Coordinates of C-alpha atoms and ligand atoms in Angstrom, one line a residue:
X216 CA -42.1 -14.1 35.1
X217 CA -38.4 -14.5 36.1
X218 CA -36.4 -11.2 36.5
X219 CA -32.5 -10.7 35.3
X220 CA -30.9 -10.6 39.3
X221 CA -30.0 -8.0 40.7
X222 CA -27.2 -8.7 43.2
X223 CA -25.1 -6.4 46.0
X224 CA -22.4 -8.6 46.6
X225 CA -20.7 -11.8 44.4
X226 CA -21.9 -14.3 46.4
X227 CA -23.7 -15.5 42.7
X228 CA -20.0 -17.2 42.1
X229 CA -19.4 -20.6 43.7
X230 CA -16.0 -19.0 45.0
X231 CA -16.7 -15.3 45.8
X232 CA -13.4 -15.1 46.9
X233 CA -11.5 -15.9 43.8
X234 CA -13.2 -13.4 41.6
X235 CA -12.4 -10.3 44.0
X236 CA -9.2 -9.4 42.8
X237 CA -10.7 -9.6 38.9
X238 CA -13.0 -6.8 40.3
X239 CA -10.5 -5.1 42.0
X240 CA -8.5 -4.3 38.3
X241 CA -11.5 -4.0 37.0
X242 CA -12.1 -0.8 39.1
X243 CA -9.1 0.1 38.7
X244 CA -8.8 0.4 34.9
X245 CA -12.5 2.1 35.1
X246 CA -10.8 4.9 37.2
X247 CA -7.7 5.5 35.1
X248 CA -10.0 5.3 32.1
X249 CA -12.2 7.4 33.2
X250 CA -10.6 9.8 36.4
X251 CA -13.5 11.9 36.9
X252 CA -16.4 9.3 36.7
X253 CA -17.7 6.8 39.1
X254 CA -18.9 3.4 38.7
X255 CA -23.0 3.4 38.9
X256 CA -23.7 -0.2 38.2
X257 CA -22.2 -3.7 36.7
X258 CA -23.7 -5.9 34.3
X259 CA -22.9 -9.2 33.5
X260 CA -23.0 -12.3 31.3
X261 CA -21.2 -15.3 31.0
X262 CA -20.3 -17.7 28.4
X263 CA -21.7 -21.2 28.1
X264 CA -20.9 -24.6 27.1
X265 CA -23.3 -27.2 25.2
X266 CA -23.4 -30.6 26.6
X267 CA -25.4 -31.7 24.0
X268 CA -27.5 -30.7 20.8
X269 CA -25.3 -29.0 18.5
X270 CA -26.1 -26.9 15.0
X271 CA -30.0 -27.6 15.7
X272 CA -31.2 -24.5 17.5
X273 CA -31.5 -22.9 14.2
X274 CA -33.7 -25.6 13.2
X275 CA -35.5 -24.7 16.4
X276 CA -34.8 -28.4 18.4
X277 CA -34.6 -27.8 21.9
X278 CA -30.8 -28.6 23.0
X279 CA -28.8 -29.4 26.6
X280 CA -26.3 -26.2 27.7
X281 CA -25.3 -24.6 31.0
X282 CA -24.3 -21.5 31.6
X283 CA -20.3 -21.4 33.4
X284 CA -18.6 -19.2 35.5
X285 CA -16.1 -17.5 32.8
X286 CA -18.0 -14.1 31.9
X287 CA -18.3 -10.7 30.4
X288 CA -18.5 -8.1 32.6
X289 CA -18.8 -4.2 32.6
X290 CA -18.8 -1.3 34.8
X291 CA -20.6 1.3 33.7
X292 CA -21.2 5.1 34.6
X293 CA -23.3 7.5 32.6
X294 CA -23.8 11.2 31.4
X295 CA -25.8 13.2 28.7
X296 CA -22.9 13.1 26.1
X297 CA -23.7 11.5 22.6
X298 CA -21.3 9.1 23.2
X299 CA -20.2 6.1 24.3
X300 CA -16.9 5.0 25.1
X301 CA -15.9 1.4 25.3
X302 CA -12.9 0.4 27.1
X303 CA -11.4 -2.7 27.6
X304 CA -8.8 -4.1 30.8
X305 CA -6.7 -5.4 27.9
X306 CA -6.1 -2.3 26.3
X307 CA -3.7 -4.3 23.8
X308 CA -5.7 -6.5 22.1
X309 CA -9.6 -4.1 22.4
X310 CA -8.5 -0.5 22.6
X311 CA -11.1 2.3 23.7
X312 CA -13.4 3.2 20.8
X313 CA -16.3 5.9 20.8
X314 CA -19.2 5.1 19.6
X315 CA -21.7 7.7 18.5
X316 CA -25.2 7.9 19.3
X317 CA -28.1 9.7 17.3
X318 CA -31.8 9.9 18.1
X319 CA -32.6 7.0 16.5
X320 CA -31.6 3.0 16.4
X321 CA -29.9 2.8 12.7
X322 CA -26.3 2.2 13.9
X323 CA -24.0 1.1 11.3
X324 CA -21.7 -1.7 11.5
X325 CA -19.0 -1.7 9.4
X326 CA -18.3 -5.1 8.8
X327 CA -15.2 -5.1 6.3
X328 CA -14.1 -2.9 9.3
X329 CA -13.4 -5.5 11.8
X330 CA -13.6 -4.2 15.6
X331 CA -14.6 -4.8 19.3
X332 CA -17.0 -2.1 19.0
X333 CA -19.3 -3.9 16.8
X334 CA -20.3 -6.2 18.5
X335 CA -21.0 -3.3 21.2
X336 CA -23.3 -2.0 18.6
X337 CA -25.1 -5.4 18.4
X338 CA -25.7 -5.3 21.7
X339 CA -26.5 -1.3 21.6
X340 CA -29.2 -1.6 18.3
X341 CA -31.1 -4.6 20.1
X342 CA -31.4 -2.5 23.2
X343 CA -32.0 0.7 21.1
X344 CA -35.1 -1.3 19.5
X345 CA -36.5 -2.6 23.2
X346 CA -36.3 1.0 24.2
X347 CA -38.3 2.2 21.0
X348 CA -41.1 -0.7 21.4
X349 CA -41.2 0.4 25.5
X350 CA -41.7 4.4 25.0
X351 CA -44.1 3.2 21.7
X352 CA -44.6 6.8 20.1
X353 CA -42.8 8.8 22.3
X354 CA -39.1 9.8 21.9
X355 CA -36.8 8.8 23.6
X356 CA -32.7 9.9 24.2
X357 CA -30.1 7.2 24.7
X358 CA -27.4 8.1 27.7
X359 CA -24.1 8.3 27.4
X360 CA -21.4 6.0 28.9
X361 CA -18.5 5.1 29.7
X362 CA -17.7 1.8 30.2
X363 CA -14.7 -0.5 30.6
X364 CA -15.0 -4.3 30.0
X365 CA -13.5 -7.1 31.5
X366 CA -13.9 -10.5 29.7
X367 CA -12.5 -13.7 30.3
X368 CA -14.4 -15.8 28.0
X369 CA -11.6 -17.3 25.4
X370 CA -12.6 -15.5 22.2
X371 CA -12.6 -18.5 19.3
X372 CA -12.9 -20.9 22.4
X373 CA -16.4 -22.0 21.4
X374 CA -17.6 -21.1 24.6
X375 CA -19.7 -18.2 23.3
X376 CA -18.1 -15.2 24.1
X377 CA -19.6 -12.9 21.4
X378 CA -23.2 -13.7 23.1
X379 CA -21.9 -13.3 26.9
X380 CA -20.2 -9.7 25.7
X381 CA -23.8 -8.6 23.1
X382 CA -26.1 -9.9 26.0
X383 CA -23.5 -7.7 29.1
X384 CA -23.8 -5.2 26.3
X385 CA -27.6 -4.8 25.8
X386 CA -27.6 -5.5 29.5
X387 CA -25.7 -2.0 30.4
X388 CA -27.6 0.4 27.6
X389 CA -30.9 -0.9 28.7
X390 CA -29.9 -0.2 32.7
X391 CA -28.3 2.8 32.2
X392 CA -31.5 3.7 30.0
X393 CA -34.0 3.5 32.8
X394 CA -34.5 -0.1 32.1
X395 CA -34.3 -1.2 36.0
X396 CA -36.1 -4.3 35.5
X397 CA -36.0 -7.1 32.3
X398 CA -37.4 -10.6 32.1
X399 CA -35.1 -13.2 30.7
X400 CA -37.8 -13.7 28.6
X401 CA -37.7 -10.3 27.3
X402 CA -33.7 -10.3 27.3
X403 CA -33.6 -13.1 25.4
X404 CA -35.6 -12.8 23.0
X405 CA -33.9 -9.3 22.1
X406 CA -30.3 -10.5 21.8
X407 CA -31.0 -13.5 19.9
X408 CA -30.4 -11.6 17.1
X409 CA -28.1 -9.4 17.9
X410 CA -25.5 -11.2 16.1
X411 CA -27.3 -11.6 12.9
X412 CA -26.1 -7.5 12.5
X413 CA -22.7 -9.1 12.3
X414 CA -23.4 -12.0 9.6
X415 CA -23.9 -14.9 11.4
X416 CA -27.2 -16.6 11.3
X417 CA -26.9 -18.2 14.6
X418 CA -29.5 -20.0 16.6
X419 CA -30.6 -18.5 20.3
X420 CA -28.8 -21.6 22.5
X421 CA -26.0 -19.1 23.4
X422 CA -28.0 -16.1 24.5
X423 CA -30.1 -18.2 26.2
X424 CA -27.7 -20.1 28.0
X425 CA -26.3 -16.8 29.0
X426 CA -29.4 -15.3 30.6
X427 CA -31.2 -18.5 32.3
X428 CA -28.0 -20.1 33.6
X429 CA -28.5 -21.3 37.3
X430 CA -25.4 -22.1 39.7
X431 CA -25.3 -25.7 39.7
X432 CA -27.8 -26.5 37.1
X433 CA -27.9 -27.2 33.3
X434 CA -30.6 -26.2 31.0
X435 CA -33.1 -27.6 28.9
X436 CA -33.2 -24.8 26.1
X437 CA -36.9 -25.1 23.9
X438 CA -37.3 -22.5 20.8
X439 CA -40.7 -24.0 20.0
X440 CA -43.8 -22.9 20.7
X441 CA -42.0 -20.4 23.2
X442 CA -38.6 -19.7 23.8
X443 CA -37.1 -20.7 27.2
X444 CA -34.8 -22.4 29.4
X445 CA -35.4 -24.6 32.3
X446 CA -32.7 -24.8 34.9
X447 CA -32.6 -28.6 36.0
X448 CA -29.7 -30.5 38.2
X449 CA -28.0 -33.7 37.5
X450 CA -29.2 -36.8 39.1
X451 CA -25.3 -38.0 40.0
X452 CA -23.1 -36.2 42.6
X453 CA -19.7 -37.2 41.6
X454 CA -20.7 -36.1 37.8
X455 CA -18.2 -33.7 36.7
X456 CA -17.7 -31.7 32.8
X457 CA -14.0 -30.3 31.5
X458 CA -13.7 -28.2 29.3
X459 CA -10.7 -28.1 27.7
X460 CA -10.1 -25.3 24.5
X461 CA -8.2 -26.7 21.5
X462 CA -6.5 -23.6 21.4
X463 CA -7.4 -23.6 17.6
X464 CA -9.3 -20.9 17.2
X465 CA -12.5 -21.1 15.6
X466 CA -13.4 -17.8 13.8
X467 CA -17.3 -17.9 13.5
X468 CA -17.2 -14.3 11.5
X469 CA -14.5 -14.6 9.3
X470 CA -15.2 -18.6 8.5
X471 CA -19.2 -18.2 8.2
X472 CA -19.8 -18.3 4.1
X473 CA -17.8 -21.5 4.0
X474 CA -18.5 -23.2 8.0
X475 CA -21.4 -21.8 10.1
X476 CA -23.6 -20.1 7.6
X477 CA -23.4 -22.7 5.1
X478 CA -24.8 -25.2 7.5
X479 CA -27.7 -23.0 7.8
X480 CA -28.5 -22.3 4.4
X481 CA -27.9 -25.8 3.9
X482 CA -30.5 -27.1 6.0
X483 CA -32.5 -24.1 5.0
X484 CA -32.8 -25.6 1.5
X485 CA -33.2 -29.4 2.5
X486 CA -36.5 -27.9 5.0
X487 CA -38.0 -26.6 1.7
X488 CA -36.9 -29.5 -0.3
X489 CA -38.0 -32.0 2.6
X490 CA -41.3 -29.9 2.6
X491 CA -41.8 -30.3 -1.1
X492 CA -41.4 -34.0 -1.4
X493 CA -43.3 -35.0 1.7
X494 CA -46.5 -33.1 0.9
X495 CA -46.1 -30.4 3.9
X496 CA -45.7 -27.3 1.7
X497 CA -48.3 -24.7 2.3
X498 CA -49.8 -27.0 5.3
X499 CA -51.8 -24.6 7.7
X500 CA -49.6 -23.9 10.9
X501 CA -46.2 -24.7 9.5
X502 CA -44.9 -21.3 8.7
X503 CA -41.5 -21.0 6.5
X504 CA -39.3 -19.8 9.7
X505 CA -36.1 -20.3 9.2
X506 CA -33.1 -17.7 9.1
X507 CA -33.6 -17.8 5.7
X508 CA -37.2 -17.8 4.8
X509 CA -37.7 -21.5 3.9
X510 CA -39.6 -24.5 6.1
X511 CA -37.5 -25.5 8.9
X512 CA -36.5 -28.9 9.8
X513 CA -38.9 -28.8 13.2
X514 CA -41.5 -27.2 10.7
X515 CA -41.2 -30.1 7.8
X516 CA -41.3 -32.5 11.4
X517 CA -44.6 -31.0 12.4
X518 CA -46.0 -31.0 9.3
X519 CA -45.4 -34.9 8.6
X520 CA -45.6 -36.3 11.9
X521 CA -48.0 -33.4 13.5
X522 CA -47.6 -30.9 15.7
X523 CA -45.3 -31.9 18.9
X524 CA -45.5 -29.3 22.1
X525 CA -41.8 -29.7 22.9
X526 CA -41.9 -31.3 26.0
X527 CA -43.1 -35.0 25.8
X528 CA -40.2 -36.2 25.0
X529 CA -41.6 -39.8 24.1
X530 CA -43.6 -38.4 21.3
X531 CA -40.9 -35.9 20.4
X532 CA -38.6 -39.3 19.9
X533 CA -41.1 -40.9 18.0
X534 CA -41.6 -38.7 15.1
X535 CA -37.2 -37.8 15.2
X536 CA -37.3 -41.6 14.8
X537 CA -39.7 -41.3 11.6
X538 CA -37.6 -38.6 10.3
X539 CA -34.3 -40.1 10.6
X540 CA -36.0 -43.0 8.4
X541 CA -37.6 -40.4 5.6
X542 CA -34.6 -38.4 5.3
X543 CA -32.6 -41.7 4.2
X544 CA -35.4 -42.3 1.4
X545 CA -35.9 -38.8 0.7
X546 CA -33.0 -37.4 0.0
X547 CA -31.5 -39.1 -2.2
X548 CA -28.0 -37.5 -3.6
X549 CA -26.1 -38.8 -0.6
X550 CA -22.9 -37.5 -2.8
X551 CA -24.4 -33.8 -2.4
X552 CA -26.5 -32.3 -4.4
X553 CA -25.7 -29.4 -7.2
X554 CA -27.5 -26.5 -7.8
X555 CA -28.7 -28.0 -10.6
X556 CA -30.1 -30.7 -9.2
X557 CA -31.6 -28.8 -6.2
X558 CA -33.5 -26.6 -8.7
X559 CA -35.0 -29.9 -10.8
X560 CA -36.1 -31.3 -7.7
X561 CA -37.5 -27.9 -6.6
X562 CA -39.2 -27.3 -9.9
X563 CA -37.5 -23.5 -10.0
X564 CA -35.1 -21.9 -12.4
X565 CA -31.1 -21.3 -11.4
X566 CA -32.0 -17.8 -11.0
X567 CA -35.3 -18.3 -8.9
X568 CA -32.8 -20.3 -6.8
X569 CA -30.2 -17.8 -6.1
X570 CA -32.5 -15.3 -5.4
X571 CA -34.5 -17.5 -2.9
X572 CA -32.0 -19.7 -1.0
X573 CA -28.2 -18.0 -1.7
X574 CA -28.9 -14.1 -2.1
X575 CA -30.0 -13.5 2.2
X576 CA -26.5 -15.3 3.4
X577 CA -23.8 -15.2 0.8
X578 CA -22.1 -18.6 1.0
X579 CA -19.1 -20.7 -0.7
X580 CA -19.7 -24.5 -1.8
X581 CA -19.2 -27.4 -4.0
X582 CA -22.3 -29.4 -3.6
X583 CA -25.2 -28.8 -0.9
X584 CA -24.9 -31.7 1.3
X585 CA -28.5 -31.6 2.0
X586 CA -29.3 -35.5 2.9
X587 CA -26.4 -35.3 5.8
X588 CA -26.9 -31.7 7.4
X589 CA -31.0 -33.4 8.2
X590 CA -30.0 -36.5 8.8
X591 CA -27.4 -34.5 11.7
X592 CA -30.5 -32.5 13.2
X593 CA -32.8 -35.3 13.5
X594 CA -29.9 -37.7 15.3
X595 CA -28.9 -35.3 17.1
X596 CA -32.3 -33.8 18.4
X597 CA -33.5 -37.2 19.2
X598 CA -30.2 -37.4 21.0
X599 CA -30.7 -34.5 23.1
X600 CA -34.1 -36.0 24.3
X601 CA -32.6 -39.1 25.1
X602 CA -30.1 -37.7 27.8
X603 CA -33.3 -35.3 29.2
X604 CA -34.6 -38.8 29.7
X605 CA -31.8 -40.1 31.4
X606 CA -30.8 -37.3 33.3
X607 CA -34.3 -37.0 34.5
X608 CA -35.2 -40.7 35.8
X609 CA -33.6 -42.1 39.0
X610 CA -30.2 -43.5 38.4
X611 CA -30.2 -46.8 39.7
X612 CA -26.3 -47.8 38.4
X613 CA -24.0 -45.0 38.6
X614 CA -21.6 -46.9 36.4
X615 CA -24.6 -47.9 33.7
X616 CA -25.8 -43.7 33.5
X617 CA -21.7 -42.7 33.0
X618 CA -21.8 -45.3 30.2
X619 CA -25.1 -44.0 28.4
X620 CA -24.5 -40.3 28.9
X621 CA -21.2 -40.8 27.5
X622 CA -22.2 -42.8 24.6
X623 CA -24.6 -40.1 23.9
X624 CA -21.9 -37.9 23.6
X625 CA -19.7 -39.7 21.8
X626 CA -22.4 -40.8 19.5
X627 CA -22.5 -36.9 18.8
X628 CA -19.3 -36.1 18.2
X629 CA -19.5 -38.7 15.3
X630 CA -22.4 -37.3 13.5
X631 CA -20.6 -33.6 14.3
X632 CA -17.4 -34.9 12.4
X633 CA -18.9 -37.2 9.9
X634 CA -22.3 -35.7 9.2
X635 CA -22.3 -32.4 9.7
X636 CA -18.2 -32.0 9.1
X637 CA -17.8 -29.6 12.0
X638 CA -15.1 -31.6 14.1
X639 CA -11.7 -32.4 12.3
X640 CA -8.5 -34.6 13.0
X641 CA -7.0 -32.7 16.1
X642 CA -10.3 -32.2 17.8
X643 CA -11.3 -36.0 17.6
X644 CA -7.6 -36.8 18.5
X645 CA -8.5 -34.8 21.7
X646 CA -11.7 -36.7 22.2
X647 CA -9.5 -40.1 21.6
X648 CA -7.1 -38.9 24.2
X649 CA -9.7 -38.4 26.9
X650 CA -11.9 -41.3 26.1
X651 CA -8.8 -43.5 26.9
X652 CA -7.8 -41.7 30.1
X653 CA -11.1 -41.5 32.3
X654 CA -13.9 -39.3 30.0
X655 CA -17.0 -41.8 29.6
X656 CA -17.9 -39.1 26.5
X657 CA -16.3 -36.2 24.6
X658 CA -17.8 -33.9 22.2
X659 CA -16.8 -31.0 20.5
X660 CA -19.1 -28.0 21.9
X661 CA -20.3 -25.0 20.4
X662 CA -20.2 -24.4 16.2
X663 CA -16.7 -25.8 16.3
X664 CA -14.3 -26.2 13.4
X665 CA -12.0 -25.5 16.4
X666 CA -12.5 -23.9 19.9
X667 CA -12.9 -26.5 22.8
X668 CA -14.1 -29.9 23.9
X669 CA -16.6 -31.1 26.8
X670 CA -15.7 -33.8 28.5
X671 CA -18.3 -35.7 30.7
X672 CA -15.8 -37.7 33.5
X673 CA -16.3 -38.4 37.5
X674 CA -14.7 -36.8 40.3
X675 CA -12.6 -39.7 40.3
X676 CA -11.4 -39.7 37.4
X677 CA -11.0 -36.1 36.9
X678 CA -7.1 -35.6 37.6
X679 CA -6.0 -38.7 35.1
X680 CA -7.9 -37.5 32.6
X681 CA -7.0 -33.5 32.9
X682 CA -3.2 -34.7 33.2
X683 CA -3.1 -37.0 30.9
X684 CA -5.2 -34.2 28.2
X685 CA -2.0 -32.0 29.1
X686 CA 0.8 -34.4 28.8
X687 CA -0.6 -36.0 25.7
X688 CA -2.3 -32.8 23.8
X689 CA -1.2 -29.4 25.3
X690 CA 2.6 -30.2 25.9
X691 CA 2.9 -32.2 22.7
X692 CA 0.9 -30.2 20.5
X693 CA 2.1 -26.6 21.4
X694 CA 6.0 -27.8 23.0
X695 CA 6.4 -24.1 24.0
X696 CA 3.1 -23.8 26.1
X697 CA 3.1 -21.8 29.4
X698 CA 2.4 -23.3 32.2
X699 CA -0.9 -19.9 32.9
X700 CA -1.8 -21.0 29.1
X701 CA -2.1 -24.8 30.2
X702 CA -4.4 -23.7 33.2
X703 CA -6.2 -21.4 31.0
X704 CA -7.0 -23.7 28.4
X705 CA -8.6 -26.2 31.1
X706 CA -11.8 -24.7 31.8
X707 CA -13.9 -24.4 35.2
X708 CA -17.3 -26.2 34.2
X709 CA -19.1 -25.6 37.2
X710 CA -22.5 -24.6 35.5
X711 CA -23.1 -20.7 36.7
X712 CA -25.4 -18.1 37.5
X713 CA -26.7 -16.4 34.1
X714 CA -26.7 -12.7 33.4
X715 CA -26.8 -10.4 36.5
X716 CA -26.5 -6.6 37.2
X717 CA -24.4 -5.7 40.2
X718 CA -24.3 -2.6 42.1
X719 CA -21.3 -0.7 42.7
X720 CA -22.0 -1.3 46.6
X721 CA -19.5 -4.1 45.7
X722 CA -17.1 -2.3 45.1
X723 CA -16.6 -1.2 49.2
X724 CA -16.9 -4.8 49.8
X725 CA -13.4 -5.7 47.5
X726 CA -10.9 -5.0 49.9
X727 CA -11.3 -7.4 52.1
Ligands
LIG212 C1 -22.9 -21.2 17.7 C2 -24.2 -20.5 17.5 C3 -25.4 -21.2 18.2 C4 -25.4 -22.7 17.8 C5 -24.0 -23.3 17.9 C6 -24.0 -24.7 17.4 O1 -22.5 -21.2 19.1 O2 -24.1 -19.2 18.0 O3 -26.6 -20.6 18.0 O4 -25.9 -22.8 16.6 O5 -23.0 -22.6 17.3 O6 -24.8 -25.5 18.1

């Protein structure tokens, strides 16, 4: 069983060096917040980036992140108040709230009240729970805290920095709780949800990412049978990632009923309809798991093609490969379909259909563009197993693996835009832009409709292509850019240690 780290020093960063002086303020504003307290511990998560396999998690198809070195991090003392204050270094833009605690976990989120401090209290109820399962009958008190953030995951970036500040979050309450040591398993599987208090019906790639990340190694994220990530390296040295944020931001929350969540209850009702038509309904083992109660595409997979463990990925190709083909012959209204139609092919009434597929996630649409949402996962999962192929067999021809990896991505960023309509113009201009200047693939990571691109590239090719993405996109596109906003925008990739605690023995060891 892998433990969450516990580490006395920041030698968990590539650069130690370069993140001292981040620590340093954050001291800093922890003392003027909070004069008469000391810092007892740190915890820590940081955001991630998906190389491949995006808007499948929730269908439960494994997919390709790494954790990277832009995090969430809080330092944390505690008392026997009822409260918990958050504080934030920017004190502009998340200003200290107080959260109160009772003896039990039903914390309400407000969400027509839109703050920083719920997604606290999405990371505060998941821990609440763990706490309740741990002491079984027994009570149980929560501390209280005071804590003061510092995050420097973009927010909108697509880089996941809801999960990296729920998962640092849970990470504090459950440590300052007692909680001195947690599984990833355990972690993970708590904060998963988390968001879902919030609205969003997300998958668990993010969380996941966040906890299992390994400095220097990517991750091979499975939801089925067992959630977990495997931490593996990259077969090429000079391989290199940018990131590079759109600067359009991407509001997940505010955007769900009409952009994430829709996608999920899409698919949600082409699993059920997918499971009616091929025979799979009511099939022992295949149990209706999806965020919103119906068959899920990996479920309707299993059911068709039988069962598939995860990891042999030859097999696992094989029956994407016979569900790319059904999908086409199955579902039929490649228009979209209406409710109308959904409910004749369904055999329910209009009313049966609200109640069971739009009544859980509230959602805004035309038609239900059932036959390309599946046709998305089933490319795209097949995709994902494709590049654990090639990243895991020896590279004979460096120039050969750029070309497929790339193509894999690019093949992606295709089905995201045309598919699954999660890309737009100025995302695949930037793609455009860095497929002509040294990127072998591009791919818009994360939910998107905005936030940032990966680029796969070489060392050598690495300046011209990050010049040439600020000449032609950043200065162009935004003429009054900073040059701290240009080097802000271009992200470190270098895949990172996941979610740590640290103990305030660092803090003697800032100075120097
Ligand atoms: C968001 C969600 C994830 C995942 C991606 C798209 O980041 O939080 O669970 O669905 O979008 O792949």
């Amino acid at each position: 069983m892998s433990l969450v780290p516990y580490f006395n020093d920041l030698s968990f960063y590539s650069d130690p060096s370069a993140h001292k002086s981040r620590y340093a303020s954050l001291v800093k504003s922890f003392k003027s917040n909070f004069p008469d307290d000391k810092i007892e511990f740190f915890a820590r998560s940081p955001g991630r980036v998906n190389l491949i396999g995006d808007h499948i998690d929730y269908n439960y198809f494994p997919v390709l992140p790494m954790a990277i070195e832009v995090d969430v991090v809080a330092a944390v003392s505690t008392n026997d108040s009822s409260f918990i204050i958050i504080s934030n270094t920017d004190s502009d833009k998340f200003p200290q709230e107080k959260v109160a605690i009772g003896q039990d976990s039903d914390f309400v989120i407000d969400r027509e009240h839109h703050t920083w401090a719920n997604y606290f209290k999405c990371g505060l109820i998941v821990a609440a729970k763990f706490l309740q399962e741990k002491s079984g009958e027994g009570k149980y008190k929560l501390k209280g805290m005071n804590i003061t953030f510092s995050g420097i995951v973009p927010t909108g970036g697509g880089l996941s920095s809801s999960a990296a500040f729920c998962v640092a979050s849970t990470l504090a309450v459950l440590h300052a709780n007692g909680v001195k040591e947690i599984s990833k398993a355990d972690l993970t599987r708590i904060t998963v949800v988390s968001e879902h208090y919030l609205g969003l019906n997300n998958g668990g790639m993010d969380q996941c990412a966040s906890v299992y990340g390994e400095q220097g190694k990517a991750l091979f994220i499975e939801f089925q049978p067992q959630l977990k990530g495997t931490p593996f390296e990259f077969p090429v040295k000079n391989l290199t990632f940018v990131i590079t944020n759109s600067l359009q931001v991407s509001n997940k929350y505010e955007t769900a009923p009409i952009h994430y969540n829709l996608r999920v209850v899409e698919m949600a009702i082409a699993g059920d309809l997918l499971a009616k038509k091929l025979g799979v309904e009511g099939k022992p083992g295949i149990a209706r798991d999806s965020n919103v109660d119906t068959y899920s595409l990996r479920g309707v997979m299993e059911g068709y093609c039988g069962p598939w463990d995860g990891e042999n990925l030859k097999e696992g190709a094989a029956k994407l490969s016979k569900m790319i083909d059904v999908v086409s012959k199955t579902l039929t209204e490649k228009k979209g379909y209406t409710v109308e139609q959904c409910c004749k092919e369904l055999g329910i009434t209009a009313e049966e259909f609200h109640l069971k597929y739009l009544e859980k996630i509230p959602v805004k649409f035309d038609v239900l563009k059932l036959y390309q949402r599946s046709l998305h996962v089933y490319r795209e999962s097949l995709r994902v197993l494709q590049t654990l192929q090639l990243l895991s067999s020896p590279v004979e021809d460096e120039s050969k693996f750029f070309q497929a990896f790339g193509s894999l991505m690019n093949e992606s960023q295709h089905d995201l835009d045309v598919l699954n309509e999660s890309s737009n113009s100025k995302l695949n201009e930037i793609c455009a832009i860095a497929l002509d200047n040294g990127a072998y693939g591009s791919r818009v990571t994360g939910a998107g409709w905005g936030g940032s691109i990966v680029h796969l590239t070489s060392t050598e090719n690495l300046p011209r292509l990050t010049s040439s993405l600020i000449d032609t996109y950043y200065k162009r596109e935004f003429p009054q850019i900073k040059e701290e906003e240009i080097q802000e925008a271009v992200i470190d990739s270098k895949p990172a240690t996941g979610s740590c605690l640290l103990s305030a023995e660092i803090i003697d060891k800032l100075v120097n």
